[in-house]
Amino acid sequence: MIELHGWMTANSRKLYYLLEDTDLAYRIHPVNIGQDEQFKPEFLEISPNNKTPALVDLDGPGGEAHEVFEIGAMLIYLAEKAGRFLPGDARLRSVTLQWLMWQTGGVSPMFGQAGHFRGLDDQA
């Protein structure tokens, strides 16, 4: 079971969509960033950088709970766990990861800043 801790931000939505496209069981735990819930100690145990989203895989490696934070790491982790969306071929995998890194480090922060400054992240 995947426990997804997030709010209705662009990065959280990426995980909601990915989880819907897999057969992985998951539950959503809202973290209201408009009320600073990302600074609560229990959330910081999952995401030490206090950023949403973050996830806990209750059936992680070795059958133990495993916490994952940062959107790129979560997308890769879930794709590998589901056995989908990441090609096995080294060249195709490299191309896929290049586009993922471009999205997470290039265009996505610009959308996040636009949402923040327009006040969209506080609405949900």
Short mmCIF file of N, CA and C in Angstrom, two decimals:
data_model
loop_
_atom_site.label_atom_id
_atom_site.label_comp_id
_atom_site.label_asym_id
_atom_site.label_seq_id
_atom_site.Cartn_x
_atom_site.Cartn_y
_atom_site.Cartn_z
N MET A 1 0.85 -1.18 0.00
CA MET A 1 0.00 0.00 0.00
C MET A 1 0.89 1.24 0.00
N ILE A 2 0.59 2.16 -0.90
CA ILE A 2 1.28 3.44 -0.98
C ILE A 2 0.46 4.46 -0.23
N GLU A 3 1.09 5.19 0.66
CA GLU A 3 0.45 6.31 1.34
C GLU A 3 1.03 7.58 0.75
N LEU A 4 0.18 8.33 0.05
CA LEU A 4 0.61 9.54 -0.62
C LEU A 4 0.19 10.74 0.23
N HIS A 5 1.15 11.52 0.63
CA HIS A 5 0.92 12.71 1.45
C HIS A 5 1.13 13.93 0.55
N GLY A 6 0.05 14.66 0.28
CA GLY A 6 0.18 15.81 -0.60
C GLY A 6 -1.03 16.70 -0.57
N TRP A 7 -0.98 17.73 -1.36
CA TRP A 7 -2.04 18.70 -1.50
C TRP A 7 -2.37 18.79 -2.98
N MET A 8 -3.31 19.59 -3.37
CA MET A 8 -3.69 19.68 -4.79
C MET A 8 -2.77 20.63 -5.55
N THR A 9 -1.48 20.30 -5.52
CA THR A 9 -0.48 21.04 -6.28
C THR A 9 -0.16 20.25 -7.55
N ALA A 10 0.56 20.88 -8.44
CA ALA A 10 0.92 20.22 -9.69
C ALA A 10 1.72 18.94 -9.44
N ASN A 11 2.68 19.00 -8.53
CA ASN A 11 3.49 17.81 -8.27
C ASN A 11 2.67 16.69 -7.65
N SER A 12 1.76 17.02 -6.74
CA SER A 12 0.90 15.98 -6.16
C SER A 12 0.03 15.36 -7.24
N ARG A 13 -0.48 16.18 -8.13
CA ARG A 13 -1.34 15.66 -9.21
C ARG A 13 -0.58 14.67 -10.09
N LYS A 14 0.69 14.92 -10.33
CA LYS A 14 1.47 13.99 -11.14
C LYS A 14 1.43 12.59 -10.52
N LEU A 15 1.56 12.54 -9.21
CA LEU A 15 1.53 11.24 -8.53
C LEU A 15 0.14 10.64 -8.52
N TYR A 16 -0.89 11.47 -8.34
CA TYR A 16 -2.26 10.95 -8.38
C TYR A 16 -2.50 10.29 -9.74
N TYR A 17 -2.10 10.97 -10.82
CA TYR A 17 -2.32 10.43 -12.16
C TYR A 17 -1.51 9.15 -12.37
N LEU A 18 -0.25 9.15 -11.96
CA LEU A 18 0.57 7.96 -12.14
C LEU A 18 -0.01 6.78 -11.37
N LEU A 19 -0.41 7.01 -10.13
CA LEU A 19 -0.99 5.92 -9.34
C LEU A 19 -2.27 5.38 -9.96
N GLU A 20 -3.07 6.25 -10.55
CA GLU A 20 -4.30 5.79 -11.22
C GLU A 20 -3.97 4.93 -12.43
N ASP A 21 -2.80 5.15 -13.05
CA ASP A 21 -2.42 4.38 -14.23
C ASP A 21 -1.66 3.11 -13.90
N THR A 22 -1.51 2.82 -12.62
CA THR A 22 -0.85 1.58 -12.20
C THR A 22 -1.88 0.74 -11.45
N ASP A 23 -1.46 -0.43 -11.08
CA ASP A 23 -2.32 -1.30 -10.27
C ASP A 23 -1.92 -1.24 -8.80
N LEU A 24 -1.17 -0.22 -8.42
CA LEU A 24 -0.71 -0.10 -7.05
C LEU A 24 -1.83 0.43 -6.16
N ALA A 25 -2.01 -0.22 -5.02
CA ALA A 25 -3.00 0.25 -4.05
C ALA A 25 -2.44 1.47 -3.34
N TYR A 26 -3.29 2.48 -3.13
CA TYR A 26 -2.82 3.69 -2.47
C TYR A 26 -3.94 4.37 -1.69
N ARG A 27 -3.49 5.18 -0.74
CA ARG A 27 -4.38 6.05 0.03
C ARG A 27 -3.78 7.45 0.00
N ILE A 28 -4.65 8.43 -0.01
CA ILE A 28 -4.21 9.83 0.00
C ILE A 28 -4.38 10.40 1.40
N HIS A 29 -3.33 11.07 1.85
CA HIS A 29 -3.35 11.78 3.13
C HIS A 29 -3.13 13.26 2.83
N PRO A 30 -4.18 14.08 2.92
CA PRO A 30 -4.01 15.50 2.62
C PRO A 30 -3.04 16.19 3.58
N VAL A 31 -2.20 17.02 3.02
CA VAL A 31 -1.28 17.87 3.79
C VAL A 31 -1.58 19.29 3.34
N ASN A 32 -2.34 20.02 4.12
CA ASN A 32 -2.80 21.35 3.74
C ASN A 32 -1.66 22.36 3.88
N ILE A 33 -1.06 22.70 2.74
CA ILE A 33 0.06 23.64 2.77
C ILE A 33 -0.40 25.06 3.08
N GLY A 34 -1.68 25.34 2.90
CA GLY A 34 -2.22 26.66 3.26
C GLY A 34 -2.29 26.84 4.77
N GLN A 35 -2.24 25.72 5.51
CA GLN A 35 -2.24 25.77 6.96
C GLN A 35 -0.91 25.29 7.54
N ASP A 36 0.13 25.27 6.70
CA ASP A 36 1.50 24.92 7.11
C ASP A 36 1.63 23.51 7.68
N GLU A 37 0.76 22.60 7.24
CA GLU A 37 0.84 21.22 7.74
C GLU A 37 2.11 20.50 7.30
N GLN A 38 2.80 21.03 6.28
CA GLN A 38 4.04 20.41 5.83
C GLN A 38 5.18 20.62 6.83
N PHE A 39 4.95 21.42 7.86
CA PHE A 39 5.97 21.64 8.89
C PHE A 39 5.73 20.80 10.14
N LYS A 40 4.66 20.00 10.15
CA LYS A 40 4.37 19.16 11.31
C LYS A 40 5.43 18.06 11.42
N PRO A 41 5.81 17.72 12.64
CA PRO A 41 6.86 16.71 12.84
C PRO A 41 6.58 15.38 12.14
N GLU A 42 5.33 14.94 12.13
CA GLU A 42 5.03 13.65 11.50
C GLU A 42 5.23 13.70 9.99
N PHE A 43 5.01 14.86 9.37
CA PHE A 43 5.27 14.98 7.94
C PHE A 43 6.77 15.10 7.68
N LEU A 44 7.48 15.81 8.53
CA LEU A 44 8.92 15.97 8.36
C LEU A 44 9.67 14.64 8.48
N GLU A 45 9.07 13.66 9.14
CA GLU A 45 9.68 12.33 9.18
C GLU A 45 9.68 11.67 7.81
N ILE A 46 8.71 12.03 6.99
CA ILE A 46 8.60 11.48 5.63
C ILE A 46 9.36 12.35 4.64
N SER A 47 9.21 13.66 4.78
CA SER A 47 9.80 14.62 3.85
C SER A 47 10.63 15.64 4.64
N PRO A 48 11.91 15.35 4.87
CA PRO A 48 12.72 16.23 5.70
C PRO A 48 12.92 17.63 5.14
N ASN A 49 12.64 17.82 3.85
CA ASN A 49 12.75 19.16 3.27
C ASN A 49 11.42 19.91 3.32
N ASN A 50 10.43 19.37 4.00
CA ASN A 50 9.09 19.93 4.24
C ASN A 50 8.34 20.29 2.96
N LYS A 51 8.62 19.60 1.87
CA LYS A 51 7.92 19.85 0.61
C LYS A 51 6.95 18.72 0.33
N THR A 52 5.78 19.09 -0.17
CA THR A 52 4.83 18.08 -0.62
C THR A 52 5.01 17.92 -2.12
N PRO A 53 4.68 16.75 -2.61
CA PRO A 53 4.20 15.55 -1.95
C PRO A 53 5.36 14.70 -1.41
N ALA A 54 4.99 13.67 -0.68
CA ALA A 54 5.91 12.64 -0.22
C ALA A 54 5.10 11.35 -0.11
N LEU A 55 5.77 10.24 -0.09
CA LEU A 55 5.03 8.99 0.00
C LEU A 55 5.72 8.01 0.93
N VAL A 56 4.92 7.08 1.41
CA VAL A 56 5.41 5.96 2.19
C VAL A 56 4.89 4.71 1.51
N ASP A 57 5.80 3.83 1.15
CA ASP A 57 5.43 2.52 0.60
C ASP A 57 5.47 1.54 1.77
N LEU A 58 4.30 1.11 2.22
CA LEU A 58 4.24 0.21 3.36
C LEU A 58 4.80 -1.17 3.04
N ASP A 59 4.88 -1.49 1.74
CA ASP A 59 5.47 -2.75 1.28
C ASP A 59 6.72 -2.43 0.47
N GLY A 60 7.61 -1.69 1.05
CA GLY A 60 8.83 -1.26 0.37
C GLY A 60 9.85 -2.37 0.23
N PRO A 61 11.06 -2.00 -0.15
CA PRO A 61 12.13 -2.99 -0.31
C PRO A 61 12.31 -3.82 0.96
N GLY A 62 12.41 -5.13 0.78
CA GLY A 62 12.56 -6.02 1.91
C GLY A 62 11.30 -6.18 2.73
N GLY A 63 10.16 -5.70 2.19
CA GLY A 63 8.89 -5.80 2.90
C GLY A 63 8.72 -4.79 4.01
N GLU A 64 9.64 -3.83 4.08
CA GLU A 64 9.56 -2.81 5.13
C GLU A 64 9.07 -1.48 4.57
N ALA A 65 8.50 -0.65 5.44
CA ALA A 65 8.05 0.67 5.02
C ALA A 65 9.25 1.48 4.50
N HIS A 66 8.99 2.26 3.45
CA HIS A 66 10.05 3.04 2.81
C HIS A 66 9.50 4.41 2.45
N GLU A 67 10.15 5.47 2.93
CA GLU A 67 9.72 6.84 2.63
C GLU A 67 10.47 7.36 1.41
N VAL A 68 9.75 8.11 0.57
CA VAL A 68 10.36 8.72 -0.62
C VAL A 68 9.86 10.15 -0.73
N PHE A 69 10.79 11.09 -0.95
CA PHE A 69 10.41 12.48 -1.20
C PHE A 69 11.13 12.96 -2.45
N GLU A 70 10.75 14.09 -2.96
CA GLU A 70 11.19 14.70 -4.21
C GLU A 70 10.49 14.03 -5.38
N ILE A 71 9.84 14.84 -6.20
CA ILE A 71 8.92 14.36 -7.24
C ILE A 71 9.60 13.41 -8.23
N GLY A 72 10.78 13.73 -8.71
CA GLY A 72 11.45 12.84 -9.66
C GLY A 72 11.73 11.47 -9.06
N ALA A 73 12.21 11.47 -7.82
CA ALA A 73 12.50 10.20 -7.14
C ALA A 73 11.23 9.39 -6.94
N MET A 74 10.13 10.06 -6.61
CA MET A 74 8.86 9.34 -6.41
C MET A 74 8.34 8.77 -7.71
N LEU A 75 8.41 9.54 -8.80
CA LEU A 75 7.93 9.04 -10.09
C LEU A 75 8.74 7.83 -10.54
N ILE A 76 10.06 7.89 -10.40
CA ILE A 76 10.90 6.76 -10.77
C ILE A 76 10.60 5.57 -9.88
N TYR A 77 10.50 5.79 -8.58
CA TYR A 77 10.23 4.70 -7.64
C TYR A 77 8.93 3.99 -7.99
N LEU A 78 7.87 4.76 -8.22
CA LEU A 78 6.56 4.15 -8.52
C LEU A 78 6.57 3.44 -9.87
N ALA A 79 7.23 4.04 -10.87
CA ALA A 79 7.31 3.39 -12.18
C ALA A 79 8.04 2.05 -12.07
N GLU A 80 9.13 2.03 -11.32
CA GLU A 80 9.87 0.78 -11.14
C GLU A 80 9.05 -0.23 -10.35
N LYS A 81 8.37 0.23 -9.31
CA LYS A 81 7.56 -0.68 -8.50
C LYS A 81 6.44 -1.30 -9.32
N ALA A 82 5.82 -0.48 -10.17
CA ALA A 82 4.72 -0.95 -11.01
C ALA A 82 5.21 -1.74 -12.22
N GLY A 83 6.49 -1.59 -12.55
CA GLY A 83 7.03 -2.27 -13.74
C GLY A 83 6.50 -1.67 -15.02
N ARG A 84 6.21 -0.37 -14.99
CA ARG A 84 5.66 0.31 -16.17
C ARG A 84 6.30 1.69 -16.32
N PHE A 85 6.24 2.23 -17.52
CA PHE A 85 6.59 3.61 -17.85
C PHE A 85 8.10 3.87 -17.97
N LEU A 86 8.95 2.98 -17.51
CA LEU A 86 10.39 3.13 -17.70
C LEU A 86 10.87 1.98 -18.57
N PRO A 87 11.36 2.27 -19.76
CA PRO A 87 11.81 1.21 -20.66
C PRO A 87 12.99 0.44 -20.07
N GLY A 88 13.08 -0.83 -20.43
CA GLY A 88 14.21 -1.64 -20.03
C GLY A 88 15.44 -1.37 -20.88
N ASP A 89 15.23 -0.99 -22.13
CA ASP A 89 16.31 -0.68 -23.05
C ASP A 89 17.08 0.55 -22.53
N ALA A 90 18.39 0.44 -22.42
CA ALA A 90 19.21 1.50 -21.82
C ALA A 90 19.07 2.83 -22.55
N ARG A 91 19.03 2.80 -23.87
CA ARG A 91 18.93 4.06 -24.63
C ARG A 91 17.56 4.71 -24.40
N LEU A 92 16.49 3.94 -24.51
CA LEU A 92 15.15 4.49 -24.30
C LEU A 92 14.95 4.95 -22.85
N ARG A 93 15.51 4.19 -21.91
CA ARG A 93 15.42 4.59 -20.49
C ARG A 93 16.14 5.92 -20.29
N SER A 94 17.30 6.08 -20.90
CA SER A 94 18.05 7.32 -20.79
C SER A 94 17.25 8.50 -21.33
N VAL A 95 16.63 8.31 -22.48
CA VAL A 95 15.81 9.39 -23.07
C VAL A 95 14.63 9.73 -22.16
N THR A 96 13.97 8.71 -21.64
CA THR A 96 12.85 8.93 -20.73
C THR A 96 13.30 9.71 -19.50
N LEU A 97 14.41 9.32 -18.91
CA LEU A 97 14.91 10.01 -17.71
C LEU A 97 15.37 11.43 -18.02
N GLN A 98 15.91 11.66 -19.21
CA GLN A 98 16.28 13.02 -19.59
C GLN A 98 15.06 13.93 -19.61
N TRP A 99 13.97 13.45 -20.21
CA TRP A 99 12.76 14.27 -20.26
C TRP A 99 12.16 14.45 -18.87
N LEU A 100 12.24 13.42 -18.04
CA LEU A 100 11.75 13.54 -16.67
C LEU A 100 12.56 14.60 -15.91
N MET A 101 13.87 14.56 -16.03
CA MET A 101 14.71 15.54 -15.33
C MET A 101 14.46 16.95 -15.86
N TRP A 102 14.26 17.08 -17.17
CA TRP A 102 13.93 18.39 -17.73
C TRP A 102 12.62 18.90 -17.14
N GLN A 103 11.65 18.02 -17.06
CA GLN A 103 10.34 18.42 -16.54
C GLN A 103 10.43 18.80 -15.07
N THR A 104 11.11 17.99 -14.26
CA THR A 104 11.15 18.27 -12.82
C THR A 104 12.07 19.43 -12.47
N GLY A 105 13.14 19.63 -13.23
CA GLY A 105 14.08 20.69 -12.91
C GLY A 105 13.95 21.93 -13.76
N GLY A 106 13.21 21.84 -14.85
CA GLY A 106 13.11 22.97 -15.77
C GLY A 106 11.74 23.62 -15.76
N VAL A 107 10.80 22.98 -16.41
CA VAL A 107 9.49 23.61 -16.59
C VAL A 107 8.62 23.56 -15.33
N SER A 108 8.68 22.47 -14.58
CA SER A 108 7.80 22.33 -13.42
C SER A 108 8.00 23.42 -12.37
N PRO A 109 9.23 23.80 -12.04
CA PRO A 109 9.38 24.88 -11.06
C PRO A 109 8.75 26.19 -11.52
N MET A 110 8.76 26.44 -12.81
CA MET A 110 8.14 27.67 -13.31
C MET A 110 6.62 27.64 -13.08
N PHE A 111 6.01 26.48 -13.32
CA PHE A 111 4.58 26.35 -13.05
C PHE A 111 4.29 26.48 -11.57
N GLY A 112 5.16 25.89 -10.74
CA GLY A 112 4.98 25.99 -9.29
C GLY A 112 5.06 27.42 -8.81
N GLN A 113 6.02 28.17 -9.34
CA GLN A 113 6.15 29.57 -8.94
C GLN A 113 4.95 30.38 -9.41
N ALA A 114 4.50 30.11 -10.62
CA ALA A 114 3.32 30.83 -11.12
C ALA A 114 2.11 30.55 -10.23
N GLY A 115 1.92 29.29 -9.87
CA GLY A 115 0.80 28.94 -8.99
C GLY A 115 0.93 29.60 -7.64
N HIS A 116 2.13 29.61 -7.10
CA HIS A 116 2.35 30.23 -5.78
C HIS A 116 2.03 31.72 -5.82
N PHE A 117 2.58 32.41 -6.79
CA PHE A 117 2.40 33.85 -6.83
C PHE A 117 0.99 34.27 -7.25
N ARG A 118 0.29 33.38 -7.91
CA ARG A 118 -1.11 33.67 -8.24
C ARG A 118 -2.05 33.18 -7.14
N GLY A 119 -1.52 32.48 -6.14
CA GLY A 119 -2.33 32.01 -5.02
C GLY A 119 -3.09 30.73 -5.29
N LEU A 120 -2.70 30.00 -6.34
CA LEU A 120 -3.46 28.80 -6.72
C LEU A 120 -3.21 27.63 -5.78
N ASP A 121 -2.00 27.53 -5.21
CA ASP A 121 -1.68 26.39 -4.35
C ASP A 121 -2.49 26.40 -3.06
N ASP A 122 -2.99 27.53 -2.66
CA ASP A 122 -3.76 27.61 -1.42
C ASP A 122 -5.23 27.29 -1.65
N GLN A 123 -5.62 27.08 -2.89
CA GLN A 123 -7.01 26.77 -3.19
C GLN A 123 -7.15 25.28 -3.40
N ALA A 124 -8.13 24.71 -2.80
CA ALA A 124 -8.45 23.30 -3.06
C ALA A 124 -9.68 22.92 -2.27
#
